[in-house]
Amino acid sequence: MPDIPFDNTYARLPERFFAKQDPARVPMPEGIRINASLAASLRIDPDWLASSEGIAMLAGNTIPIGAEPLAQAYAGHQFGGFSPQLGDGRALLLGEIIDTDGVRRDLQLKGSGRTLFSRGGDGKAALGPVLREYILSEAMHALGVPTTRALAAVTTGETILRQDGPLPGAVFTRVAASHLRVGTFQYFAAQQDREAVRELADYTIARHYPEVHNQNHATCPYLTLLKSVIQSQAELIAQWMSLGFIHGVMNTDNTAISGETIDYGPCAFMDAFHPQCVFSSIDQQARYAWGNQPSIALWNLTRFAETLLPLFDDNTERATDMAKSALSEFSDYFGQQYMTRFRAKFGLPVDAPETIIQRGLSLLADQQIDFTLFFRHLTRIAAGDSPETLSSMFTDKGPFETWFTQWRDASDPAKRLPSLRAANPILIPRNHRVEQAIQAAYAGDYAPFHRLTDALATPYSEQENEADLETPPTPDEIVTETFCGT
Ligand code: AMP
Ligand code: MG
């Protein structure tokens, strides 16, 4: 077995941060897909990873030298309700690797069996959710969004039981800047374990926000940590929204402190635009709708701030004021990020009135226009096409024509095209395509999964042979609900 250059730090933290656990053995590991370029960036030989030895490791049947498998402890607010103990119930951190850019990355198996945190669950993952996370996380990366990555997907030869019956088992290998969550802080804060919160905060600063230490010594480093996390969340959510992405389970245990998108359960990209759009079958109250994401992020950040209060000041009132003041900056910061992204998306200059963006989005919502396709056609107009195709998307032409004239007058013909091209993907992982790829895989055909994953690697490029992946679903292809499937 070749050396995987593990350099573990989480395993050196106090024992109450995790539970050591080896992966479960599985009967018949088989590779589905290996991410060769990601493997190379982690200094893992992609050919070895794709070999039977590599697949055995990815399925959890062998533990590579230097790995220290462990389940991380965390808590979390799920749909607003607090669970003091969640933790990795079906995932194991194998260890960390410094990648070729010098960034420390976690290597994690998901679906590798029961842990101390499994509660009633089997610790396993079904094939569908594994493929979903592979497609979605790699698509997000190619779209330029901070995200955990997919190193590999393998099947295990096991059959696992889920609500809709027996399904093939699979293991997903996730690579992340870290798996530290708001919920990790909550776990210790709920136990009033102030020392652990401090240790975790110091660890987080060293790993993700080392610049905190460059600041003026009079400022509390933990307050700067909070501000840094507020900024990275604001940037992330603005980016999600500009792509029509709905995370679907923005629980505090699914909010990564690094600012990466994590946990691709029932997430989805919108087809027809609507701010209240929701797909997740478990989000009955539409808590995590597209347009609610900034306020939910702020809610989650407020829970994060609460865990840090004792580190800010011994005086609770002073500490609370410090947290409030930091949190109050979220909304302006998010607003700027959002407007910057949407200005670029509409190809508008910085001094263009925001009302053009707001009216444009209302128009899309009123007439249920496909979000991605609208911007695709707008880009074509900027490239010299007639407005006819765009206009034909609207049943009520009057409001569209009024808006279009405003847009044309406000945008600079010499500058809008590069902006539109850079901000608007041609290809997104549309729900119906993801669903078709999963269903084909269940029937033994992985070709649609590979084709979709390959095409999504260059989402901003014209790919003539993939034109059918661009189009919105036909009425019978529409996916109205997405599932966690765990
Ligand atoms: P998630 O869907 O990843 O946000 O998971 C929420 C919580 O449920 C986490 O603590 C998971 O570890 C746990 N969980 C989800 N699926 C399983 C499973 N199949 N077995 C054990 N625990 C699970
Ligand atoms: Mg989760």
Coordinates of C-alpha atoms and ligand atoms in Angstrom, one line a residue:
M1 CA 0.0 0.0 0.0
P2 CA 1.5 3.4 -1.0
D3 CA 1.9 6.1 1.6
I4 CA -0.9 8.5 2.0
P5 CA 0.7 11.6 3.5
F6 CA -1.5 11.9 6.6
D7 CA -0.8 14.7 9.0
N8 CA -3.5 14.5 11.6
T9 CA -4.3 17.3 14.0
Y10 CA -8.0 16.7 15.0
A11 CA -7.0 13.3 16.5
R12 CA -4.6 15.2 18.8
L13 CA -7.5 17.2 20.4
P14 CA -8.9 16.1 23.7
E15 CA -10.6 12.7 23.7
R16 CA -14.1 14.2 24.3
F17 CA -13.9 15.8 20.8
F18 CA -14.5 12.4 19.1
A19 CA -14.9 8.7 19.3
K20 CA -12.4 6.4 17.7
Q21 CA -14.0 3.9 15.4
D22 CA -12.9 1.7 12.6
P23 CA -15.0 1.4 9.4
A24 CA -17.2 -1.6 9.0
R25 CA -16.1 -4.4 6.7
V26 CA -18.2 -4.8 3.5
P27 CA -18.6 -7.9 1.3
M28 CA -17.8 -6.7 -2.2
P29 CA -16.4 -3.2 -2.9
E30 CA -16.5 -1.9 -6.4
G31 CA -15.4 1.5 -7.7
I32 CA -18.0 3.7 -9.4
R33 CA -15.9 6.8 -9.9
I34 CA -12.5 8.2 -8.7
N35 CA -11.7 11.9 -8.9
A36 CA -8.2 11.6 -10.3
S37 CA -7.3 15.3 -10.3
L38 CA -8.5 15.7 -6.7
A39 CA -6.5 12.6 -5.7
A40 CA -3.4 14.0 -7.3
S41 CA -3.8 17.3 -5.5
L42 CA -3.9 15.3 -2.3
R43 CA -0.7 13.5 -3.3
I44 CA -2.6 10.2 -3.6
D45 CA -1.7 8.2 -6.7
P46 CA -5.0 8.1 -8.7
D47 CA -4.1 4.8 -10.4
W48 CA -3.6 3.2 -7.0
L49 CA -6.8 4.7 -5.8
A50 CA -8.7 3.1 -8.7
S51 CA -7.0 -0.3 -8.1
S52 CA -8.6 -3.0 -6.0
E53 CA -6.4 -2.0 -3.1
G54 CA -7.5 1.6 -3.4
I55 CA -11.2 0.6 -3.7
A56 CA -10.9 -1.6 -0.6
M57 CA -9.7 1.4 1.4
L58 CA -12.4 3.6 0.0
A59 CA -15.0 1.0 1.1
G60 CA -13.5 0.9 4.5
N61 CA -12.1 -2.6 4.3
T62 CA -8.5 -1.6 4.9
I63 CA -7.2 1.3 6.9
P64 CA -4.3 3.1 5.3
I65 CA -1.1 3.7 7.3
G66 CA -1.3 7.0 9.1
A67 CA -5.1 7.1 9.2
E68 CA -6.7 7.5 12.6
P69 CA -10.4 6.9 12.0
L70 CA -12.7 8.7 14.3
A71 CA -16.3 10.0 14.5
Q72 CA -16.5 13.7 15.4
A73 CA -18.8 14.9 18.1
Y74 CA -21.2 17.7 17.4
A75 CA -24.7 19.0 18.3
G76 CA -27.0 21.1 16.3
H77 CA -30.3 22.9 15.8
Q78 CA -32.3 20.9 13.2
F79 CA -35.2 22.9 11.8
G80 CA -34.9 25.2 14.9
G81 CA -35.0 22.4 17.5
F82 CA -31.8 21.7 19.5
S83 CA -30.2 18.2 19.7
P84 CA -27.3 18.3 22.2
Q85 CA -25.7 15.2 20.6
L86 CA -25.7 14.4 16.9
G87 CA -22.1 13.6 15.8
D88 CA -20.9 11.5 12.9
G89 CA -23.4 8.7 12.9
R90 CA -22.4 7.3 9.5
A91 CA -19.1 9.1 8.7
L92 CA -15.5 8.7 9.8
L93 CA -12.7 11.1 9.5
L94 CA -9.7 9.1 8.3
G95 CA -7.3 11.9 8.8
E96 CA -5.9 15.1 7.2
I97 CA -3.6 15.7 4.2
I98 CA -1.8 18.9 3.2
D99 CA -2.7 19.3 -0.4
T100 CA -0.4 20.6 -3.2
D101 CA -1.7 24.2 -2.5
G102 CA -0.6 23.8 1.1
V103 CA -4.2 23.6 2.4
R104 CA -5.0 21.1 5.1
R105 CA -7.9 18.8 4.0
D106 CA -10.0 16.3 5.8
L107 CA -10.5 12.9 4.2
Q108 CA -13.8 11.4 5.4
L109 CA -15.7 8.2 4.6
K110 CA -19.5 8.6 4.6
G111 CA -21.6 5.5 4.9
S112 CA -18.8 3.4 6.6
G113 CA -20.9 1.9 9.4
R114 CA -22.1 2.6 12.9
T115 CA -20.3 4.8 15.4
L116 CA -21.0 5.9 19.0
F117 CA -23.2 8.6 17.4
S118 CA -25.4 6.4 15.2
R119 CA -28.4 6.4 17.6
G120 CA -31.0 4.2 15.7
G121 CA -29.3 4.5 12.3
D122 CA -27.3 1.8 10.5
G123 CA -24.4 4.1 9.7
K124 CA -24.7 3.2 6.0
A125 CA -25.4 5.2 2.9
A126 CA -27.5 4.2 -0.1
L127 CA -26.2 4.5 -3.7
G128 CA -28.6 7.4 -4.7
P129 CA -27.6 9.9 -2.0
V130 CA -23.9 9.1 -2.6
L131 CA -24.2 9.8 -6.4
R132 CA -26.2 12.9 -5.6
E133 CA -23.5 14.3 -3.3
Y134 CA -20.9 13.4 -5.9
I135 CA -22.7 15.2 -8.7
L136 CA -23.7 18.2 -6.7
S137 CA -20.5 18.9 -4.8
E138 CA -18.3 18.6 -7.9
A139 CA -20.7 20.8 -9.8
M140 CA -20.6 23.4 -7.1
H141 CA -16.8 23.4 -7.2
A142 CA -16.8 23.9 -10.9
L143 CA -19.3 26.7 -10.5
G144 CA -16.7 28.4 -8.3
V145 CA -18.6 27.9 -5.0
P146 CA -16.6 27.0 -1.8
T147 CA -17.6 23.4 -1.1
T148 CA -16.6 20.0 0.2
R149 CA -15.4 17.8 -2.7
A150 CA -16.0 14.3 -3.9
L151 CA -12.9 12.0 -4.0
A152 CA -14.7 8.8 -4.8
A153 CA -17.9 6.8 -4.8
V154 CA -17.9 3.0 -4.4
T155 CA -20.5 0.4 -3.9
T156 CA -20.2 -2.1 -1.1
G157 CA -22.1 -5.2 -2.3
E158 CA -24.4 -4.8 0.6
T159 CA -28.2 -4.2 0.5
I160 CA -29.4 -1.7 3.0
L161 CA -33.0 -1.0 4.0
R162 CA -34.5 2.4 3.5
Q163 CA -38.1 3.7 3.5
D164 CA -38.7 2.8 -0.1
G165 CA -37.2 -0.7 0.3
P166 CA -33.9 -2.4 -0.1
L167 CA -31.2 -0.4 -1.8
P168 CA -27.5 -1.0 -2.8
G169 CA -25.1 0.4 -0.2
A170 CA -22.3 2.8 -1.1
V171 CA -19.5 4.8 0.5
F172 CA -18.7 8.3 -0.4
T173 CA -15.3 9.8 0.2
R174 CA -15.5 13.5 1.1
V175 CA -12.7 16.0 1.2
A176 CA -13.2 19.2 3.2
A177 CA -11.3 22.1 4.4
S178 CA -12.5 20.7 7.7
H179 CA -15.7 19.3 9.2
L180 CA -15.9 21.9 12.0
R181 CA -19.5 23.0 12.2
V182 CA -21.5 25.6 14.2
G183 CA -22.8 22.4 15.9
T184 CA -19.3 21.4 17.0
F185 CA -19.1 24.5 19.1
Q186 CA -22.7 24.0 20.3
Y187 CA -21.8 20.5 21.5
F188 CA -19.3 21.9 24.0
A189 CA -21.2 25.1 24.8
A190 CA -24.3 23.0 25.7
Q191 CA -22.2 21.1 28.3
Q192 CA -20.8 24.4 29.5
D193 CA -17.4 23.1 28.7
R194 CA -15.7 26.4 28.3
E195 CA -12.2 25.0 28.0
A196 CA -13.3 22.8 25.1
V197 CA -14.9 25.8 23.3
R198 CA -11.7 27.7 23.7
E199 CA -9.6 24.9 22.4
L200 CA -11.9 24.4 19.5
A201 CA -11.9 28.2 18.7
D202 CA -8.1 28.2 18.9
Y203 CA -7.9 25.2 16.6
T204 CA -10.3 26.9 14.2
I205 CA -8.4 30.1 14.1
A206 CA -5.1 28.2 13.4
R207 CA -6.7 26.1 10.7
H208 CA -9.0 28.5 8.9
Y209 CA -8.5 32.1 10.0
P210 CA -4.8 32.5 10.9
E211 CA -4.9 36.2 9.9
V212 CA -6.9 36.7 13.2
H213 CA -3.5 36.8 14.9
N214 CA -2.2 39.6 12.7
Q215 CA -4.7 42.1 14.2
N216 CA -4.2 44.6 16.9
H217 CA -3.7 42.9 20.2
A218 CA -6.4 44.9 21.9
T219 CA -9.1 43.2 19.9
C220 CA -10.4 39.9 21.1
P221 CA -9.3 37.2 18.7
Y222 CA -12.5 35.2 19.2
L223 CA -14.6 38.2 18.2
T224 CA -12.5 38.5 15.0
L225 CA -13.1 34.8 14.5
L226 CA -16.9 35.4 14.7
K227 CA -16.6 38.3 12.3
S228 CA -14.6 36.2 9.8
V229 CA -17.2 33.4 9.9
I230 CA -20.0 36.0 9.4
Q231 CA -18.2 37.2 6.3
S232 CA -17.6 33.8 4.8
Q233 CA -21.2 32.7 5.4
A234 CA -22.5 36.0 3.9
E235 CA -20.3 35.5 0.8
L236 CA -21.4 31.8 0.5
I237 CA -25.1 32.4 0.7
A238 CA -24.9 35.3 -1.8
Q239 CA -23.1 32.9 -4.2
W240 CA -25.7 30.2 -3.6
M241 CA -28.5 32.5 -4.3
S242 CA -27.0 33.9 -7.5
L243 CA -26.9 30.4 -8.9
G244 CA -30.5 29.5 -7.8
F245 CA -29.1 27.0 -5.2
I246 CA -31.3 25.9 -2.3
H247 CA -29.3 24.1 0.4
G248 CA -32.4 22.5 1.9
V249 CA -31.1 21.6 5.4
M250 CA -29.4 24.7 6.7
N251 CA -29.2 23.3 10.2
T252 CA -26.4 24.4 12.5
D253 CA -24.7 21.0 12.2
N254 CA -24.7 21.6 8.4
T255 CA -23.1 25.0 8.6
A256 CA -19.3 24.7 8.1
I257 CA -17.1 27.1 10.0
S258 CA -14.7 27.1 7.0
G259 CA -17.4 28.7 4.8
E260 CA -17.7 25.7 2.5
T261 CA -21.0 24.3 1.4
I262 CA -21.5 21.0 3.3
D263 CA -24.1 18.3 3.3
Y264 CA -25.7 17.7 0.0
G265 CA -29.0 16.1 1.2
P266 CA -32.2 17.5 -0.3
C267 CA -30.5 20.4 -1.9
A268 CA -31.5 21.6 -5.4
F269 CA -31.0 24.2 -8.1
M270 CA -34.2 25.9 -9.0
D271 CA -35.7 25.6 -12.5
A272 CA -38.5 28.2 -12.5
F273 CA -37.6 31.1 -10.3
H274 CA -39.5 31.7 -7.1
P275 CA -38.1 33.2 -3.8
Q276 CA -40.2 30.8 -1.7
C277 CA -39.0 27.8 -3.7
V278 CA -38.4 24.7 -1.6
F279 CA -37.7 21.1 -2.7
S280 CA -36.9 19.2 0.5
S281 CA -39.5 16.7 1.5
I282 CA -38.5 17.3 5.2
D283 CA -38.9 21.1 5.0
Q284 CA -42.6 21.3 5.5
Q285 CA -42.6 24.9 6.8
A286 CA -40.5 26.1 3.9
R287 CA -38.0 27.3 6.5
Y288 CA -35.1 26.9 4.1
A289 CA -36.6 28.4 1.0
W290 CA -34.3 30.1 -1.5
G291 CA -35.2 33.6 -0.2
N292 CA -35.0 32.7 3.5
Q293 CA -31.4 31.5 3.3
P294 CA -29.8 34.9 4.4
S295 CA -32.0 35.1 7.5
I296 CA -31.4 31.5 8.4
A297 CA -27.6 32.0 8.0
L298 CA -27.9 34.9 10.4
W299 CA -29.9 32.7 12.8
N300 CA -27.2 30.0 12.6
L301 CA -24.4 32.6 13.1
T302 CA -26.3 33.9 16.1
R303 CA -26.2 30.4 17.6
F304 CA -22.4 30.3 16.8
A305 CA -21.9 33.7 18.5
E306 CA -23.7 32.4 21.6
T307 CA -21.2 29.6 22.0
L308 CA -18.4 32.1 22.0
L309 CA -19.8 34.6 24.5
P310 CA -17.7 33.3 27.5
L311 CA -14.6 33.8 25.4
F312 CA -15.5 37.4 24.6
D313 CA -15.8 38.8 28.1
D314 CA -16.5 37.5 31.6
N315 CA -19.2 40.1 31.8
T316 CA -22.2 38.6 30.0
E317 CA -23.7 41.9 29.1
R318 CA -20.5 43.2 27.5
A319 CA -20.0 39.9 25.7
T320 CA -23.5 40.0 24.4
D321 CA -23.1 43.6 23.1
M322 CA -19.9 42.5 21.3
A323 CA -21.7 39.6 19.6
K324 CA -24.7 41.8 18.7
S325 CA -22.5 44.4 17.1
A326 CA -20.7 41.8 15.0
L327 CA -23.9 40.1 14.0
S328 CA -25.5 43.5 13.0
E329 CA -22.9 43.7 10.2
F330 CA -24.2 40.6 8.5
S331 CA -27.1 42.2 6.7
D332 CA -25.1 45.0 5.1
Y333 CA -22.3 42.7 4.2
F334 CA -24.6 40.1 2.7
G335 CA -26.5 42.8 0.8
Q336 CA -23.4 44.1 -0.8
Q337 CA -22.3 40.6 -1.8
Y338 CA -25.7 39.8 -3.1
M339 CA -25.9 43.0 -5.2
T340 CA -22.4 42.5 -6.6
R341 CA -23.3 39.0 -7.7
F342 CA -26.6 40.0 -9.2
R343 CA -25.2 43.0 -11.0
A344 CA -22.7 40.8 -12.6
K345 CA -25.4 38.3 -13.4
F346 CA -27.5 40.9 -15.2
G347 CA -24.4 42.4 -16.8
L348 CA -25.1 45.8 -15.1
P349 CA -22.5 48.4 -14.1
V350 CA -22.0 49.3 -10.4
D351 CA -24.0 52.5 -10.7
A352 CA -27.1 50.8 -12.2
P353 CA -30.2 51.2 -10.1
E354 CA -30.9 48.1 -7.9
T355 CA -34.6 48.3 -9.0
I356 CA -33.6 46.8 -12.3
I357 CA -32.4 43.7 -10.5
Q358 CA -35.4 43.6 -8.2
R359 CA -37.9 44.1 -11.0
G360 CA -36.1 41.6 -13.1
L361 CA -36.4 39.0 -10.4
S362 CA -40.1 39.8 -9.7
L363 CA -40.8 39.4 -13.4
L364 CA -39.2 35.9 -13.3
A365 CA -41.2 35.0 -10.2
D366 CA -44.5 36.3 -11.6
Q367 CA -44.2 34.4 -14.8
Q368 CA -42.4 31.3 -13.4
I369 CA -39.4 31.7 -15.8
D370 CA -36.6 29.3 -15.7
F371 CA -33.8 31.1 -13.8
T372 CA -30.7 29.7 -15.6
L373 CA -32.2 29.7 -19.1
F374 CA -33.3 33.4 -18.7
F375 CA -29.7 34.5 -18.1
R376 CA -28.5 32.2 -20.9
H377 CA -30.8 34.0 -23.3
L378 CA -29.9 37.4 -21.9
T379 CA -26.2 36.6 -22.5
R380 CA -27.1 35.6 -26.1
I381 CA -28.7 39.0 -26.6
A382 CA -25.6 40.7 -25.3
A383 CA -23.7 38.6 -27.8
G384 CA -25.8 40.0 -30.6
D385 CA -28.8 37.7 -30.9
S386 CA -32.3 39.2 -31.2
P387 CA -34.4 39.4 -28.0
E388 CA -37.0 37.1 -29.6
T389 CA -36.0 33.9 -27.8
L390 CA -35.9 35.6 -24.4
S391 CA -39.2 37.4 -25.1
S392 CA -40.8 34.1 -26.0
M393 CA -40.3 32.8 -22.5
F394 CA -42.9 35.3 -21.2
T395 CA -46.6 34.8 -21.6
D396 CA -47.3 38.3 -20.6
K397 CA -45.1 40.3 -22.9
G398 CA -45.9 43.9 -21.6
P399 CA -44.0 43.7 -18.3
F400 CA -41.1 42.0 -19.9
E401 CA -40.7 44.6 -22.6
T402 CA -40.9 47.5 -20.1
W403 CA -38.2 45.8 -18.0
F404 CA -36.1 44.9 -21.0
T405 CA -35.9 48.5 -22.2
Q406 CA -34.7 49.6 -18.8
W407 CA -32.1 46.8 -18.8
R408 CA -30.8 47.7 -22.3
D409 CA -30.6 51.4 -21.3
A410 CA -28.8 50.7 -18.1
S411 CA -26.2 48.2 -19.3
D412 CA -23.1 49.0 -21.2
P413 CA -23.1 47.2 -24.6
A414 CA -19.3 47.1 -24.5
K415 CA -19.0 45.6 -21.1
R416 CA -22.0 43.5 -20.3
L417 CA -21.1 40.4 -22.4
P418 CA -18.0 39.4 -20.4
S419 CA -19.8 40.0 -17.2
L420 CA -22.9 37.9 -18.2
R421 CA -20.7 35.1 -19.5
A422 CA -18.6 34.9 -16.3
A423 CA -21.5 35.1 -13.9
N424 CA -24.0 32.8 -15.6
P425 CA -23.5 29.0 -16.0
I426 CA -24.9 27.3 -19.0
L427 CA -25.1 24.1 -17.2
I428 CA -26.4 23.4 -13.7
P429 CA -27.2 20.0 -12.1
R430 CA -30.9 20.1 -12.9
N431 CA -33.0 18.0 -10.5
H432 CA -34.5 15.9 -13.2
R433 CA -31.1 15.1 -14.7
V434 CA -29.7 14.2 -11.3
E435 CA -32.8 12.0 -10.6
Q436 CA -32.5 10.3 -14.0
A437 CA -28.8 9.6 -13.4
I438 CA -29.6 8.0 -10.0
Q439 CA -32.5 5.9 -11.4
A440 CA -30.3 4.7 -14.2
A441 CA -27.5 3.7 -11.7
Y442 CA -30.1 1.8 -9.6
A443 CA -30.9 -0.1 -12.8
G444 CA -27.1 -0.8 -13.3
D445 CA -26.3 1.9 -15.9
Y446 CA -23.8 4.4 -14.7
A447 CA -23.4 6.2 -18.0
P448 CA -25.8 9.0 -17.3
F449 CA -24.1 9.7 -14.0
H450 CA -20.7 9.9 -15.6
R451 CA -21.9 12.0 -18.5
L452 CA -23.6 14.5 -16.2
T453 CA -20.6 14.7 -13.9
D454 CA -18.2 15.2 -16.8
A455 CA -20.4 17.9 -18.4
L456 CA -20.8 19.8 -15.1
A457 CA -17.0 20.1 -14.8
T458 CA -17.1 23.0 -17.3
P459 CA -20.5 24.6 -16.6
Y460 CA -19.6 28.0 -18.2
S461 CA -18.5 26.6 -21.5
E462 CA -20.6 25.9 -24.6
Q463 CA -20.8 22.1 -25.0
E464 CA -22.7 21.3 -28.1
N465 CA -23.1 17.6 -27.3
E466 CA -24.6 18.3 -24.0
A467 CA -27.4 20.7 -25.1
D468 CA -30.1 18.4 -23.7
L469 CA -28.6 18.8 -20.2
E470 CA -29.2 22.6 -20.4
T471 CA -33.0 22.5 -20.8
P472 CA -35.6 22.7 -18.1
P473 CA -37.6 19.6 -17.3
T474 CA -40.7 18.8 -19.4
P475 CA -43.9 18.7 -17.3
D476 CA -43.5 15.0 -16.7
E477 CA -39.8 15.3 -15.8
I478 CA -40.3 17.9 -13.0
V479 CA -39.0 16.8 -9.7
T480 CA -41.1 18.5 -7.0
E481 CA -39.4 16.9 -4.0
T482 CA -35.9 15.9 -3.0
F483 CA -35.0 13.6 -0.2
C484 CA -32.2 13.1 2.3
G485 CA -32.4 9.4 1.8
T486 CA -30.3 8.6 4.8
Ligands
AMP1 P1 -27.4 14.8 8.1 O1 -28.5 14.3 7.2 O2 -26.0 14.5 7.5 O3 -27.5 16.3 8.4 O4 -27.4 14.0 9.4 C1 -28.0 14.4 10.6 C2 -27.6 13.4 11.7 O5 -28.1 12.1 11.5 C3 -26.1 13.3 11.9 O6 -25.8 13.1 13.2 C4 -25.8 12.0 11.1 O7 -24.6 11.4 11.5 C5 -27.0 11.2 11.5 N1 -27.3 10.1 10.5 C6 -27.8 10.3 9.3 N2 -27.9 9.2 8.6 C7 -27.5 8.2 9.4 C8 -27.4 6.8 9.3 N3 -27.8 6.1 8.2 N4 -26.9 6.1 10.4 C9 -26.6 6.8 11.5 N5 -26.7 8.1 11.7 C10 -27.1 8.8 10.6
MG2 MG -25.2 16.8 8.4

